[in-house]
Coordinates of C-alpha atoms and ligand atoms in Angstrom, one line a residue:
M1 CA -96.1 -61.6 128.5
K2 CA -94.6 -63.0 125.7
L3 CA -91.1 -64.4 126.1
Q4 CA -88.1 -64.2 123.8
E5 CA -87.3 -67.9 122.3
S6 CA -84.1 -67.9 124.5
H7 CA -86.3 -67.6 127.7
A8 CA -88.8 -69.7 126.6
K9 CA -85.8 -72.7 126.1
T10 CA -84.5 -71.7 129.6
L11 CA -87.8 -72.7 131.1
L12 CA -88.1 -75.7 129.0
S13 CA -84.8 -77.1 129.5
R14 CA -85.0 -76.4 133.0
A15 CA -88.0 -79.1 132.9
G16 CA -86.0 -81.5 131.5
L17 CA -87.2 -81.2 128.1
P18 CA -84.3 -81.9 125.2
V19 CA -83.4 -78.3 124.2
P20 CA -80.1 -78.0 122.1
P21 CA -77.6 -75.7 123.7
Y22 CA -78.0 -71.9 123.2
A23 CA -76.4 -68.5 123.9
V24 CA -77.6 -65.2 123.4
A25 CA -75.3 -62.2 121.8
S26 CA -76.0 -58.8 121.6
T27 CA -72.8 -58.0 119.4
P28 CA -71.4 -60.1 116.4
Q29 CA -68.2 -60.7 118.3
D30 CA -70.0 -62.4 120.9
A31 CA -71.8 -64.5 118.5
R32 CA -68.7 -65.2 117.0
A33 CA -67.0 -66.6 120.1
Q34 CA -70.1 -68.6 120.9
A35 CA -70.0 -70.1 117.3
A36 CA -66.4 -71.0 117.7
A37 CA -67.3 -72.6 120.8
Y38 CA -69.8 -74.8 119.3
L39 CA -67.6 -75.6 116.1
D40 CA -64.8 -76.7 118.3
G41 CA -67.3 -78.8 120.1
G42 CA -67.9 -80.8 117.0
A43 CA -70.7 -78.8 115.6
S44 CA -70.6 -78.9 111.6
A45 CA -72.5 -75.5 111.5
V46 CA -74.2 -73.0 113.9
V47 CA -77.8 -71.4 113.3
V48 CA -78.0 -67.8 114.3
K49 CA -81.5 -66.3 115.3
A50 CA -83.3 -62.9 115.8
Q51 CA -84.6 -62.8 119.0
V52 CA -87.8 -60.8 118.2
L53 CA -91.5 -61.3 119.6
V54 CA -92.8 -61.9 116.1
G55 CA -93.3 -65.4 114.2
G56 CA -92.0 -66.0 111.0
R57 CA -88.3 -65.1 111.4
G58 CA -87.0 -67.6 109.2
K59 CA -89.1 -66.2 106.1
A60 CA -88.2 -62.6 107.3
G61 CA -84.3 -63.4 106.8
G62 CA -83.9 -63.7 110.7
V63 CA -82.7 -67.2 111.1
K64 CA -79.4 -68.1 109.1
L65 CA -76.9 -71.0 109.3
A66 CA -73.1 -70.3 109.2
R67 CA -70.4 -72.7 108.7
S68 CA -67.4 -70.9 110.3
A69 CA -66.9 -68.6 113.1
D70 CA -66.1 -65.9 110.6
E71 CA -69.3 -66.4 108.8
A72 CA -71.3 -66.7 112.4
E73 CA -70.0 -62.9 112.9
A74 CA -70.9 -61.9 109.4
V75 CA -74.3 -63.5 109.7
A76 CA -75.1 -62.0 113.0
A77 CA -73.6 -58.4 112.1
A78 CA -76.4 -58.6 109.2
I79 CA -79.2 -59.9 111.4
L80 CA -78.6 -57.5 114.5
G81 CA -80.1 -54.1 113.6
M82 CA -82.4 -55.8 111.2
D83 CA -86.2 -54.5 111.3
I84 CA -88.4 -57.6 111.3
K85 CA -92.0 -56.7 110.9
G86 CA -91.2 -53.3 112.8
I87 CA -89.0 -54.4 115.3
T88 CA -85.5 -53.7 115.2
V89 CA -83.4 -56.8 116.2
R90 CA -81.1 -56.1 119.4
R91 CA -80.0 -59.6 120.2
V92 CA -79.4 -63.0 118.5
L93 CA -79.5 -66.6 119.5
T94 CA -76.9 -68.8 118.6
T95 CA -77.2 -72.9 118.7
P96 CA -75.3 -75.6 117.0
G97 CA -77.0 -76.4 113.7
A98 CA -79.1 -79.6 113.7
D99 CA -79.3 -82.1 111.2
I100 CA -83.0 -82.1 110.5
V101 CA -84.5 -85.5 109.5
R102 CA -88.4 -84.1 110.0
E103 CA -90.2 -81.3 111.3
L104 CA -93.2 -81.3 113.5
Y105 CA -95.5 -79.0 115.3
L106 CA -96.3 -79.4 119.2
A107 CA -98.2 -76.8 121.3
A108 CA -100.1 -76.7 124.6
V109 CA -102.6 -74.0 124.4
L110 CA -105.7 -72.8 126.8
D111 CA -108.9 -73.9 125.3
R112 CA -110.9 -71.3 126.9
S113 CA -114.3 -72.9 125.6
R114 CA -113.6 -76.3 126.9
Q115 CA -111.6 -74.7 130.2
R116 CA -109.0 -77.3 129.5
I117 CA -105.5 -77.2 128.3
L118 CA -105.5 -78.4 124.6
L119 CA -102.2 -80.2 123.2
M120 CA -102.1 -79.6 119.2
G121 CA -99.7 -81.3 117.3
S122 CA -99.1 -81.8 113.5
A123 CA -96.7 -84.2 111.5
E124 CA -95.8 -81.0 109.2
G125 CA -93.7 -78.7 111.2
G126 CA -92.2 -75.8 110.3
V127 CA -95.5 -74.5 108.5
E128 CA -97.5 -72.0 110.9
I129 CA -100.4 -73.5 112.5
E130 CA -102.8 -70.8 111.3
T131 CA -101.9 -71.6 107.7
L132 CA -102.3 -75.2 108.5
A133 CA -105.6 -74.8 110.2
E134 CA -107.0 -73.3 107.1
V135 CA -105.5 -75.5 104.4
D136 CA -105.5 -78.9 106.1
P137 CA -107.5 -78.7 109.4
G138 CA -107.5 -82.5 109.6
A139 CA -103.8 -82.6 109.7
I140 CA -104.0 -81.0 113.3
V141 CA -104.2 -83.5 116.0
R142 CA -106.1 -82.3 119.2
V143 CA -106.0 -83.9 122.8
H144 CA -107.5 -82.1 125.9
A145 CA -105.6 -82.6 129.2
H146 CA -108.1 -83.6 132.1
P147 CA -108.3 -80.5 134.5
Q148 CA -107.4 -82.4 137.4
L149 CA -105.3 -85.4 136.1
G150 CA -103.5 -83.6 133.4
L151 CA -102.3 -85.2 130.5
Q152 CA -102.4 -88.9 131.0
P153 CA -99.8 -91.1 129.7
F154 CA -102.3 -92.9 127.1
Q155 CA -103.0 -89.5 125.9
A156 CA -99.2 -88.6 125.3
R157 CA -98.8 -92.0 123.7
Q158 CA -101.9 -91.4 121.4
M159 CA -100.5 -88.1 120.2
A160 CA -97.1 -89.4 119.7
F161 CA -98.5 -92.5 117.5
R162 CA -101.0 -89.8 115.5
L163 CA -97.7 -87.9 114.6
G164 CA -95.9 -90.8 113.3
L165 CA -93.3 -90.7 116.1
A166 CA -93.7 -94.6 117.0
D167 CA -89.9 -95.0 116.8
H168 CA -89.6 -92.2 119.4
L169 CA -92.2 -93.1 121.6
A170 CA -90.4 -92.5 125.3
Q171 CA -89.1 -89.2 124.3
A172 CA -92.4 -88.0 122.5
V173 CA -94.4 -89.0 125.5
A174 CA -92.1 -87.1 127.8
I175 CA -92.3 -84.0 125.7
C176 CA -96.0 -84.0 125.1
S177 CA -96.6 -84.5 129.0
G178 CA -93.7 -81.8 129.7
L179 CA -95.2 -79.3 127.6
V180 CA -98.6 -79.6 129.6
R181 CA -96.6 -79.5 132.8
V182 CA -94.5 -76.5 131.9
M183 CA -97.9 -75.0 131.0
L184 CA -99.0 -75.6 134.4
D185 CA -96.0 -75.0 136.9
E186 CA -95.2 -71.5 134.7
D187 CA -98.6 -70.3 134.5
A188 CA -98.5 -70.0 130.7
D189 CA -101.0 -69.4 128.2
L190 CA -99.2 -70.7 125.5
V191 CA -96.2 -73.3 125.2
E192 CA -95.4 -73.7 121.4
V193 CA -92.7 -75.8 119.7
N194 CA -92.4 -75.2 115.9
P195 CA -90.1 -77.2 115.0
L196 CA -90.1 -80.1 117.3
A197 CA -87.6 -81.8 115.1
I198 CA -86.2 -85.4 114.8
V199 CA -82.5 -84.8 114.7
R200 CA -79.5 -87.2 113.2
E201 CA -76.4 -87.0 115.3
D202 CA -73.3 -89.2 115.3
G203 CA -73.3 -91.7 118.4
P204 CA -70.5 -94.0 119.3
A205 CA -72.3 -96.7 117.4
G206 CA -73.0 -94.8 114.3
P207 CA -75.8 -92.2 113.5
V208 CA -78.7 -91.8 116.3
E209 CA -82.0 -89.9 115.8
T210 CA -83.5 -88.0 118.7
L211 CA -86.3 -85.6 118.9
Q212 CA -85.3 -81.8 119.9
L213 CA -87.0 -78.7 120.4
L214 CA -85.4 -76.4 117.9
D215 CA -87.7 -73.2 118.4
A216 CA -89.9 -72.2 121.3
K217 CA -92.6 -69.6 121.8
M218 CA -94.2 -68.9 125.4
T219 CA -96.8 -66.6 126.7
L220 CA -97.1 -66.2 130.7
D221 CA -100.5 -65.4 132.3
D222 CA -99.6 -61.7 133.5
S223 CA -102.2 -62.0 136.3
A224 CA -99.7 -65.1 137.6
L225 CA -96.5 -63.0 137.1
G226 CA -96.4 -62.5 141.2
R227 CA -96.3 -66.3 141.9
H228 CA -92.9 -66.4 139.8
P229 CA -90.4 -64.0 141.1
G230 CA -87.8 -64.9 138.2
H231 CA -90.3 -64.2 135.4
E232 CA -90.2 -60.5 135.8
E233 CA -86.8 -60.0 134.4
M234 CA -87.6 -62.1 131.4
R235 CA -89.6 -59.3 130.2
D236 CA -88.2 -57.3 127.2
L237 CA -88.9 -53.9 127.6
D238 CA -87.4 -52.7 124.1
E239 CA -90.4 -54.6 122.5
E240 CA -93.5 -53.4 124.9
D241 CA -95.7 -50.4 124.0
P242 CA -94.5 -47.5 126.1
A243 CA -97.7 -46.8 127.3
D244 CA -98.0 -50.3 129.0
I245 CA -94.8 -49.6 130.7
E246 CA -96.0 -46.5 132.0
A247 CA -99.5 -47.8 133.0
R248 CA -97.6 -50.9 135.0
A249 CA -95.3 -48.5 136.6
A250 CA -98.1 -46.3 138.0
G251 CA -100.5 -49.5 138.9
L252 CA -103.1 -48.9 136.5
S253 CA -104.9 -51.3 134.3
F254 CA -105.0 -49.7 130.8
I255 CA -105.6 -51.7 127.6
R256 CA -105.3 -49.7 124.1
L257 CA -108.3 -50.3 121.8
D258 CA -109.4 -49.0 118.5
G259 CA -111.8 -46.5 118.8
D260 CA -111.9 -42.6 119.8
I261 CA -113.4 -42.1 123.2
G262 CA -110.7 -42.2 126.0
C263 CA -112.5 -43.8 129.0
M264 CA -111.2 -43.2 132.8
V265 CA -113.1 -45.2 135.3
N266 CA -112.6 -46.7 138.6
G267 CA -113.2 -50.7 139.0
A268 CA -112.8 -53.0 136.3
G269 CA -116.5 -53.8 136.6
L270 CA -117.6 -50.2 136.2
A271 CA -114.9 -50.0 133.2
M272 CA -116.4 -52.7 131.5
T273 CA -119.9 -51.5 132.0
T274 CA -118.9 -48.2 130.9
M275 CA -117.4 -49.8 127.4
D276 CA -120.6 -51.4 126.7
L277 CA -122.7 -48.2 127.1
V278 CA -120.2 -46.4 125.0
K279 CA -121.0 -49.2 122.3
R280 CA -124.3 -49.2 122.7
A281 CA -124.6 -45.7 122.2
G282 CA -123.0 -45.9 118.9
G283 CA -119.1 -45.1 120.0
E284 CA -116.1 -46.8 120.2
P285 CA -113.9 -46.8 123.4
A286 CA -110.2 -45.8 122.8
N287 CA -109.0 -48.0 125.7
F288 CA -110.0 -49.8 129.0
L289 CA -108.6 -47.8 132.0
D290 CA -109.3 -48.9 135.9
I291 CA -107.4 -46.4 137.9
G292 CA -108.1 -48.5 141.0
G293 CA -109.9 -47.9 144.1
G294 CA -108.7 -44.8 146.5
A295 CA -106.5 -43.2 143.2
R296 CA -105.1 -40.0 144.2
S297 CA -104.8 -37.1 142.2
D298 CA -101.2 -37.7 140.7
K299 CA -102.6 -41.3 139.6
V300 CA -105.4 -39.5 138.0
A301 CA -103.3 -37.1 136.2
Q302 CA -101.0 -39.8 135.0
A303 CA -104.1 -41.7 133.6
M304 CA -105.0 -38.8 131.9
R305 CA -101.7 -38.5 130.1
L306 CA -101.9 -42.0 129.1
I307 CA -105.3 -41.5 127.4
L308 CA -104.1 -38.2 125.5
S309 CA -100.8 -40.1 124.5
D310 CA -103.0 -42.0 121.6
A311 CA -103.5 -39.4 119.1
S312 CA -106.7 -41.1 117.9
V313 CA -108.8 -40.1 120.9
K314 CA -111.3 -37.3 120.3
A315 CA -113.2 -37.1 123.7
I316 CA -112.9 -38.5 127.1
L317 CA -115.5 -40.0 129.4
V318 CA -114.7 -39.8 133.0
N319 CA -116.7 -42.4 135.2
I320 CA -116.1 -42.2 138.9
F321 CA -118.1 -43.8 141.4
G322 CA -116.6 -42.6 144.8
G323 CA -116.4 -45.0 147.4
I324 CA -112.8 -45.2 148.6
A325 CA -111.9 -43.2 145.9
R326 CA -112.9 -39.4 146.8
G327 CA -114.5 -37.3 144.2
D328 CA -112.8 -34.3 145.1
E329 CA -109.5 -35.9 144.7
V330 CA -110.5 -37.2 141.1
A331 CA -111.5 -33.7 140.2
R332 CA -108.2 -32.1 141.4
G333 CA -106.2 -34.7 139.4
L334 CA -108.2 -33.9 136.3
V335 CA -108.0 -30.3 136.8
E336 CA -104.1 -30.6 137.3
A337 CA -103.8 -32.9 134.1
R338 CA -105.7 -30.5 132.0
S339 CA -103.6 -27.5 132.9
R340 CA -100.6 -29.4 131.5
Q341 CA -102.0 -30.9 128.5
A342 CA -100.8 -30.0 125.1
R343 CA -103.7 -31.3 123.5
S344 CA -107.2 -29.9 123.7
V345 CA -110.0 -32.7 124.1
P346 CA -113.2 -32.3 125.1
M347 CA -114.2 -34.0 128.4
V348 CA -117.4 -35.4 130.1
V349 CA -117.1 -36.0 133.7
R350 CA -119.5 -37.9 135.8
I351 CA -118.7 -38.1 139.3
V352 CA -121.1 -39.6 142.0
G353 CA -120.5 -40.8 145.7
T354 CA -118.0 -39.6 148.3
N355 CA -117.5 -35.7 147.7
A356 CA -119.1 -35.3 144.7
D357 CA -120.3 -32.0 145.7
I358 CA -116.9 -30.6 146.2
A359 CA -115.7 -32.4 142.7
A360 CA -118.6 -30.5 141.1
E361 CA -117.5 -27.1 142.6
I362 CA -113.9 -27.7 141.4
L363 CA -114.8 -28.8 138.1
K364 CA -117.2 -25.9 137.4
D365 CA -114.5 -23.3 137.2
A366 CA -112.0 -25.7 135.2
G367 CA -112.9 -24.5 131.7
D368 CA -115.2 -24.7 129.0
D369 CA -114.2 -28.1 127.4
I370 CA -115.0 -30.0 130.9
V371 CA -118.9 -30.9 130.5
S372 CA -120.5 -32.5 133.8
A373 CA -123.1 -35.1 133.5
E374 CA -125.7 -36.2 136.2
S375 CA -126.5 -39.8 134.8
L376 CA -124.3 -42.1 133.5
D377 CA -126.3 -42.4 130.1
E378 CA -126.2 -38.7 129.9
A379 CA -122.5 -38.8 130.2
V380 CA -122.1 -41.6 127.3
S381 CA -124.5 -39.8 124.9
K382 CA -122.3 -36.6 125.6
A383 CA -119.3 -38.4 124.9
V384 CA -120.1 -39.9 121.9
E385 CA -121.7 -36.7 120.6
L386 CA -118.6 -34.8 121.1
A387 CA -116.3 -37.7 119.6
G388 CA -118.4 -37.4 116.5
R389 CA -118.6 -33.9 116.3
A390 CA -114.6 -33.7 116.5
A391 CA -114.2 -36.1 113.5
Ligands
GDP401 P1 -89.5 -68.7 113.0 O1 -89.5 -68.8 111.6 O2 -89.7 -67.7 113.7 O3 -90.4 -69.7 113.7 O4 -87.9 -69.6 113.5 P2 -87.6 -71.1 113.7 O5 -86.5 -71.2 114.8 O6 -88.9 -71.9 113.8 O7 -86.7 -71.2 112.4 C1 -87.1 -71.4 110.9 C2 -86.8 -72.6 110.5 O8 -85.3 -72.4 110.5 C3 -87.0 -73.8 111.0 O9 -88.1 -74.3 110.6 C4 -86.0 -75.0 110.7 O10 -86.3 -75.4 109.4 C5 -84.8 -74.0 110.4 N1 -84.1 -74.3 111.8 C6 -84.1 -73.6 113.0 N2 -83.1 -73.8 113.8 C7 -82.4 -75.0 112.9 C8 -81.2 -75.7 113.1 O11 -80.7 -75.7 114.4 N3 -80.8 -76.4 112.2 C9 -81.0 -76.2 111.2 N4 -80.5 -76.9 110.2 N5 -82.2 -75.8 110.9 C10 -82.8 -75.0 111.8
MN402 MN1 -90.6 -71.6 114.5

């Protein structure tokens, strides 16, 4: 689950990291009131930022500076409703404008191949890291946190020095360690700060420079959401695929893919195997779908609707190993779904195990476009053939 900047900043500031004040507005009037409060508090400008789950908002015109409450209202009005990479902006974040001395990049990511958290930094912030990795890979500093000990203080110092932050050592060390700690505490896959900025502020004894997290991006591990009761309410349903929302509500594991063979399987392992076999037979799966153990007919019907909501599906492969799930229950769900579906898509069904014989009886009279198969290999090759014929 990707978090909006405002939510990522909530988690980062809760962890004690230096995040400038911010507020979220969904109307220009609210943005104006927030801006007025910052300006009254001594800020010389206000930044208004689109809250959408895509990068490069700045370049797309979704980040703007305003010098008065009037201007903040106008800028917010322009950004709200804007289309950024196909997403309509519904909310903006407002924050006092920082006087930036230097922008850097810092992120904690999961390095799956090394099975460790990787802290990546670059003295060149503001630039997208993917671009930097291509044009100047040497400019990226990498430090792997220890799996048990975490990011050790010497590693944080090493990162700080290599980013040229010797003058901000204590703060830089706290931020490096903080990102890794937030990653672990919140079960995140990614915590990215771009830019991390050296910001100039007026102190009682003249200008002072501090490090601030001006932007934040976070991705949470969906499988760990159950451990964090507060995280679910940070989900932005406006930006999720409706199919994902429906699948989650129904308790189905569903992931859309690029192919044209819809797959309905029980058990994640069997679903993976089925997809592998489809690939081997020269087909392309349109989705991963695990209907789970003991699925009732209504759940099967719902899964079928999800598969058919993808217009590129040309054939459906149903592969059920009846254990706790009963074959007849699944067959009834398939027939029910079929009776209500608008689009006619051929379906190959292989049901073995509990009540497979009753399932076969039910499916026999269910229609010409339901093909039964005895073995998995047979089912797969028939599905691939039907998808090819439809093309
Ligand atoms: P992104 O384009 O989606 O990554 O959005 P960012 O929040 O990173 O904003 C893009 C750029 O706007 C940053 O690289 C900064 O140069 C600038 N920016 C963002 N926040 C501030 C701020 O508080 N003050 C100033 N002066 N510039 C900012
Ligand atoms: Mn950014």
